[in-house]
PDB file of C-alpha atoms in Angstrom:
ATOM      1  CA  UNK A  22      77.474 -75.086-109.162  1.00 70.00           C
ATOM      2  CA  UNK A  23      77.026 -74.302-105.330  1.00 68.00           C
ATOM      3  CA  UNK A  24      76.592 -77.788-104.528  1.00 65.00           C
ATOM      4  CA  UNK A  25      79.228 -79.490-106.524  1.00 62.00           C
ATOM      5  CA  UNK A  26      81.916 -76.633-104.862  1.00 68.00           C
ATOM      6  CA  UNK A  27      80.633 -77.948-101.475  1.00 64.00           C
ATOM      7  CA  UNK A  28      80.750 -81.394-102.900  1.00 57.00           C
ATOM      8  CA  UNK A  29      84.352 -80.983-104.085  1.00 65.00           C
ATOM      9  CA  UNK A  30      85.396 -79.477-100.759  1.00 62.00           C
ATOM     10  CA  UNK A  31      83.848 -82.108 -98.527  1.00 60.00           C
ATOM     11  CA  UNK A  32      85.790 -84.726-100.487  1.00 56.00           C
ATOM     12  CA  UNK A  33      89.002 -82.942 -99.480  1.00 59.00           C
ATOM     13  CA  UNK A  34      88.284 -82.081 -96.272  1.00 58.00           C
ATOM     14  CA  UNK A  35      87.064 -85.798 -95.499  1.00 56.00           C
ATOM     15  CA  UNK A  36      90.975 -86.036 -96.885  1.00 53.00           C
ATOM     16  CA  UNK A  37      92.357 -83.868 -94.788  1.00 54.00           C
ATOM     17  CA  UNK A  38      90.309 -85.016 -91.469  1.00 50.00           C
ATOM     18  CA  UNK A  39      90.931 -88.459 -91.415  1.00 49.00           C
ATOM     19  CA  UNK A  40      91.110 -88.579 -88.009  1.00 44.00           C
ATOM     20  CA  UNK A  41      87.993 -87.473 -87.436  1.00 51.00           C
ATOM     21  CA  UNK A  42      84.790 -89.439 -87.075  1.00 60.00           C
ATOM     22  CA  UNK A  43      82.878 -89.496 -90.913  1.00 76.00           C
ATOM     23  CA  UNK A  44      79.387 -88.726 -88.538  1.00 84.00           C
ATOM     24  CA  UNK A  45      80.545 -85.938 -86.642  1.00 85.00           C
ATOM     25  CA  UNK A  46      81.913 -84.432 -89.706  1.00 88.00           C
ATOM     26  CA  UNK A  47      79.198 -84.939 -91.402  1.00 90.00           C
ATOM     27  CA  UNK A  48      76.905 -83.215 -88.335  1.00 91.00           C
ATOM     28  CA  UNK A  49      79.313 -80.500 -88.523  1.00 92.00           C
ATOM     29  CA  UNK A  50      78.798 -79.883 -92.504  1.00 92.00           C
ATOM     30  CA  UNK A  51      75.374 -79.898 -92.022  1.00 93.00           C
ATOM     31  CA  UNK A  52      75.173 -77.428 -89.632  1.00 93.00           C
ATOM     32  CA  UNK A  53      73.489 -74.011 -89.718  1.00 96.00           C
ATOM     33  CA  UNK A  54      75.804 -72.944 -87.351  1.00 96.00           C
ATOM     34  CA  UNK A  55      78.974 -74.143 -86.601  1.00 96.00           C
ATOM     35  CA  UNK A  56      79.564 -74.213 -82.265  1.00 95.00           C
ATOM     36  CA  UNK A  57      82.574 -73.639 -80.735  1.00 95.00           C
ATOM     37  CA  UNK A  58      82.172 -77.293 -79.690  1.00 94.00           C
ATOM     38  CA  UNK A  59      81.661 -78.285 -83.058  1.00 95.00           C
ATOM     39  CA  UNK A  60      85.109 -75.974 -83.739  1.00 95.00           C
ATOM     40  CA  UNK A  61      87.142 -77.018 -80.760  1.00 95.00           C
ATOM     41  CA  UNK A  62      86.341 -80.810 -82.051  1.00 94.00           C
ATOM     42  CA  UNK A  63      88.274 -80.566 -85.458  1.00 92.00           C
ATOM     43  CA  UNK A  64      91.404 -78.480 -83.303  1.00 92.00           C
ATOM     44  CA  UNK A  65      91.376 -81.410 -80.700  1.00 93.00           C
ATOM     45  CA  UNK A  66      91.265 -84.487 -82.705  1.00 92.00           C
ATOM     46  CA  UNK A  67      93.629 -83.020 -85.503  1.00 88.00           C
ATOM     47  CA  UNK A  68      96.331 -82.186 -82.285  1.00 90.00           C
ATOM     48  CA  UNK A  69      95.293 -85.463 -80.860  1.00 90.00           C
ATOM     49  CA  UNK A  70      94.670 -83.867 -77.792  1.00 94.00           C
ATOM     50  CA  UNK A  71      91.066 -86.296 -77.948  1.00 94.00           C
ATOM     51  CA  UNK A  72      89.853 -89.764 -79.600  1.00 90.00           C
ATOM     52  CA  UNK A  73      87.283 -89.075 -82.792  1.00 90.00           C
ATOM     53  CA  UNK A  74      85.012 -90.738 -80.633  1.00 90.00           C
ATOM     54  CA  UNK A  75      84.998 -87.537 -78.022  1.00 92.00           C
ATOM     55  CA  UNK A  76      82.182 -85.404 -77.303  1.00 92.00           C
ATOM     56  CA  UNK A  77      82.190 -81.581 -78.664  1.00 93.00           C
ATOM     57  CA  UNK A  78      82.337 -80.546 -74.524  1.00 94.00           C
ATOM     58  CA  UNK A  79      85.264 -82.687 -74.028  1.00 94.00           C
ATOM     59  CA  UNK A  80      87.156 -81.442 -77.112  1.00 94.00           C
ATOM     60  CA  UNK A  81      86.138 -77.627 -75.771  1.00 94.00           C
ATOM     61  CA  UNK A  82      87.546 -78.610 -72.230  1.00 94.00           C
ATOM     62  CA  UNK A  83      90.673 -80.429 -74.012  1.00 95.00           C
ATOM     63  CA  UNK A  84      91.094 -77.515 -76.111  1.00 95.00           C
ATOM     64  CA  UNK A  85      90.793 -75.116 -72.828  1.00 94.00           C
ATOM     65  CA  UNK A  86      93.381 -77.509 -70.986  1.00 94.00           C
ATOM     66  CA  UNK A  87      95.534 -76.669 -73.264  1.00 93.00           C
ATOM     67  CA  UNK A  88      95.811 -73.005 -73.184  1.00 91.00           C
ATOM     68  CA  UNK A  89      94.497 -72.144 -76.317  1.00 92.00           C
ATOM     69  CA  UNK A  90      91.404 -70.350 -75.239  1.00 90.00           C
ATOM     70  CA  UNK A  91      88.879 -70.671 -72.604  1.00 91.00           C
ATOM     71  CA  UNK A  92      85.631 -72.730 -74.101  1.00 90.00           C
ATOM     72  CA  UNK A  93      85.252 -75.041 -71.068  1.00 86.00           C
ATOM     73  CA  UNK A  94      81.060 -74.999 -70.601  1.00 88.00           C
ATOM     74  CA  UNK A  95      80.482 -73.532 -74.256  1.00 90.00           C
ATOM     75  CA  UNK A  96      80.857 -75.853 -76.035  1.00 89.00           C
ATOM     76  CA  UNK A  97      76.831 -75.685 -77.305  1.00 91.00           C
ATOM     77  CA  UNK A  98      77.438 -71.991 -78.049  1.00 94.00           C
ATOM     78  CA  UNK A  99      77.191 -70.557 -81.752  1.00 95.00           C
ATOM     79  CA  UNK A 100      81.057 -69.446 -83.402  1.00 95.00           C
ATOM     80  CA  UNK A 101      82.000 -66.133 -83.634  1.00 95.00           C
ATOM     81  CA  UNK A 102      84.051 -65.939 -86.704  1.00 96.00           C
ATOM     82  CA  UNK A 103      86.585 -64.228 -84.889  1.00 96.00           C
ATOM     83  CA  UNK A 104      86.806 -67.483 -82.256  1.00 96.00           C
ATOM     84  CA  UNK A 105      86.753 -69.558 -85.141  1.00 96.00           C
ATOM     85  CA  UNK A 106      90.047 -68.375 -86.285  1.00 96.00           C
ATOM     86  CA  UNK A 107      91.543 -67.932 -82.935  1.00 95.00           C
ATOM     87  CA  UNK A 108      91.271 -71.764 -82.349  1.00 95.00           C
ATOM     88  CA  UNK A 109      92.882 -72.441 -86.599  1.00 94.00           C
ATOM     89  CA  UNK A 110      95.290 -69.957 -85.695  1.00 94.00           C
ATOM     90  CA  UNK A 111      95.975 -72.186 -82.761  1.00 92.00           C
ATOM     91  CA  UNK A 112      95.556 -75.469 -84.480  1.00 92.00           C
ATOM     92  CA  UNK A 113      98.287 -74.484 -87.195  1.00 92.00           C
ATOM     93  CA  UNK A 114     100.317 -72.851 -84.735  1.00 90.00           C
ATOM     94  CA  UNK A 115     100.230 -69.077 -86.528  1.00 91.00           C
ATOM     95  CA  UNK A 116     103.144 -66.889 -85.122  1.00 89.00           C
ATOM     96  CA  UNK A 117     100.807 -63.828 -86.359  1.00 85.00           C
ATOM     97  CA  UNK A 118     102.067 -59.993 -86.315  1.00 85.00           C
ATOM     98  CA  UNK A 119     102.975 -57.645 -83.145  1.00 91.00           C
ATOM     99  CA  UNK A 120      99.608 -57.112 -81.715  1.00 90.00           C
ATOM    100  CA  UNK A 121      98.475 -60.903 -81.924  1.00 88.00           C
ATOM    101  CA  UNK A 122     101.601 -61.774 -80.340  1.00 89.00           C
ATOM    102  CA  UNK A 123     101.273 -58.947 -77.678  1.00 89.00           C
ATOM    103  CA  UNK A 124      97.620 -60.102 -76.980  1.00 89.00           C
ATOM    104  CA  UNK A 125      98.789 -63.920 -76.698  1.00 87.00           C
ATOM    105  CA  UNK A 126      96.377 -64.748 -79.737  1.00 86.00           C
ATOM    106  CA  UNK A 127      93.864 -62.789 -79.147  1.00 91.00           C
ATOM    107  CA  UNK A 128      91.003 -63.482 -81.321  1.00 93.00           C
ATOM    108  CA  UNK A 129      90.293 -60.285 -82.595  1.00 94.00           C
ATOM    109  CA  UNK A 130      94.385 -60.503 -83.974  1.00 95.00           C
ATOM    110  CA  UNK A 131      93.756 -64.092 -84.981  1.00 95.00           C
ATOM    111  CA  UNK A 132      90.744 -62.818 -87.433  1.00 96.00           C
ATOM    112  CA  UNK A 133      92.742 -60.078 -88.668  1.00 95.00           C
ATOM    113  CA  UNK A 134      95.692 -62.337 -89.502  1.00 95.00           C
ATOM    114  CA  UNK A 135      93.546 -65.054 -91.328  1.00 95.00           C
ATOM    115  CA  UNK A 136      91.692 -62.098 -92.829  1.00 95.00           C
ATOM    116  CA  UNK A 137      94.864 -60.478 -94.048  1.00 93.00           C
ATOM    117  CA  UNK A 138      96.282 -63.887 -95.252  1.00 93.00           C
ATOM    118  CA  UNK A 139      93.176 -63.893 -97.562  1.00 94.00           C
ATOM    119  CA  UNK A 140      91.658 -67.227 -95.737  1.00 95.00           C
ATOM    120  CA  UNK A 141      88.654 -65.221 -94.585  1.00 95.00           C
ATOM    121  CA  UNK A 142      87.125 -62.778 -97.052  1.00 93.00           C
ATOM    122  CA  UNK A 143      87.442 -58.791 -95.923  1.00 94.00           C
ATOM    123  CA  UNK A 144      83.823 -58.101 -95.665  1.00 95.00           C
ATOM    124  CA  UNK A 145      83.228 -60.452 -92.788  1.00 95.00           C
ATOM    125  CA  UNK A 146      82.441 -59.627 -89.531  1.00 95.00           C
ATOM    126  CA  UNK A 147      84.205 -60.866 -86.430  1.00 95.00           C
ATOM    127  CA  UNK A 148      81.665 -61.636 -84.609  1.00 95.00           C
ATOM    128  CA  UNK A 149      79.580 -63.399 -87.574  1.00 95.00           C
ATOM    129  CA  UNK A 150      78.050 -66.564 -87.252  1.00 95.00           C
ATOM    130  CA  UNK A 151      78.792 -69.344 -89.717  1.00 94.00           C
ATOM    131  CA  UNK A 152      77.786 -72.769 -91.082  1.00 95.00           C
ATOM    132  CA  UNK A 153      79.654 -75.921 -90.503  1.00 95.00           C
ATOM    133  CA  UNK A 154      80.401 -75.581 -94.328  1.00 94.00           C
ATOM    134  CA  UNK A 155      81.892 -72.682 -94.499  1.00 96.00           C
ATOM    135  CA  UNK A 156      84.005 -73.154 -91.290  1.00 95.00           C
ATOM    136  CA  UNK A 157      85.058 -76.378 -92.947  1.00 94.00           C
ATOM    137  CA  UNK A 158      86.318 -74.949 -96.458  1.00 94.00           C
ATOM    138  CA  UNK A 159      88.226 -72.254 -93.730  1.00 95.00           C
ATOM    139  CA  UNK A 160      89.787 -74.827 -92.706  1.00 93.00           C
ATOM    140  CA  UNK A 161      90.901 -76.291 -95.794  1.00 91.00           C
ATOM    141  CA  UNK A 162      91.848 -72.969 -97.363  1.00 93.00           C
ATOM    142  CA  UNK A 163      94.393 -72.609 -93.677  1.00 93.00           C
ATOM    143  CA  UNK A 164      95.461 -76.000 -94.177  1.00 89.00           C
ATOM    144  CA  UNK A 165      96.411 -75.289 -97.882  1.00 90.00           C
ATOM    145  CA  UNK A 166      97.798 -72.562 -97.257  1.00 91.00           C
ATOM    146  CA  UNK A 167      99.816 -73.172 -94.203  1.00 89.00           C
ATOM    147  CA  UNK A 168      99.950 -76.409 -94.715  1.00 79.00           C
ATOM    148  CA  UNK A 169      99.134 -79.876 -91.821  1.00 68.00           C
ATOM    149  CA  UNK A 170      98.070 -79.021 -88.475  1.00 60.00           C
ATOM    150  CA  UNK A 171     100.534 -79.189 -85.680  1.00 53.00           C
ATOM    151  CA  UNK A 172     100.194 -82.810 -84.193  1.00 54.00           C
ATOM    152  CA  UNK A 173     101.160 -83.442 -81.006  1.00 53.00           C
ATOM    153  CA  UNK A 174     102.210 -86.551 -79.049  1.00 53.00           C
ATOM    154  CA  UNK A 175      99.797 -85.879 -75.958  1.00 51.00           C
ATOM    155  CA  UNK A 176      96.307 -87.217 -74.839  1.00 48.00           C
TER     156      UNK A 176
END
């Protein structure tokens, strides 16, 4: 039952990312642990702030360029959950409540916001680590519920 969920939800995401390379993707599905490279990657190509063909380092310097966090040399590093939603709440261009506006998107408010919107379930950890699958199906479940990613214009 596991599998075919995962099944199901790579279909959509593959839907949802068609911007993005089907390999990389795929090497982010399959990964143990998603990195913020790996992370910054589906925020840069969905914003189209990098090609699909981009490395994970240039999507985390693109991302970092851009003011919406500071990933610039880590991009090999393992997520934190709590970075993880900093850069959706960034790709979908959350407003958030008082204290993540206050903080500038903080992470720690970014978590708590995606947390509180029921996108991440309340007995996670900020600072876990997760797969490439179950960032992905975070992803969906923002994108479904907050619906496309804010596209820009700029490269």
């Amino acid at each position: 039952m596991k599998k075919f969920i995962i099944l199901i939800a790579s279909l959509f995401i593959g839907f949802t990312l068609y911007a993005q390379s089907a390999d990389a993707v795929t090497d982010i599905l399959e990964s143990p642990e998603i990195t913020l490279g790996q992370a910054c990657y589906l925020s840069a190509v969905s914003q189209g702030f990098v090609s699909e063909n981009a490395s994970y380092e240039e999507a985390a310097d693109a991302i970092t360029n851009q003011g919406q966090g500071k990933y610039q040399n880590l991009a090999s590093e393992p997520a934190k959950l709590s970075e993880l939603a900093s850069i959706y709440a960034n790709l979908f261009n959350l407003k958030g409540g008082l204290l993540y506006r206050l903080t500038k998107g903080s992470p720690r408010y970014a978590f708590k916001l995606l947390k509180t919107e029921g996108i991440i379930p309340q007995n996670y950890d900020p600072s876990r680590k997760i797969s490439g699958a179950e960032a992905l199906n975070i992803f969906t479940k923002c994108n479904i519920m907050f619906g496309e990613p804010q596209f820009t214009d700029e490269l």
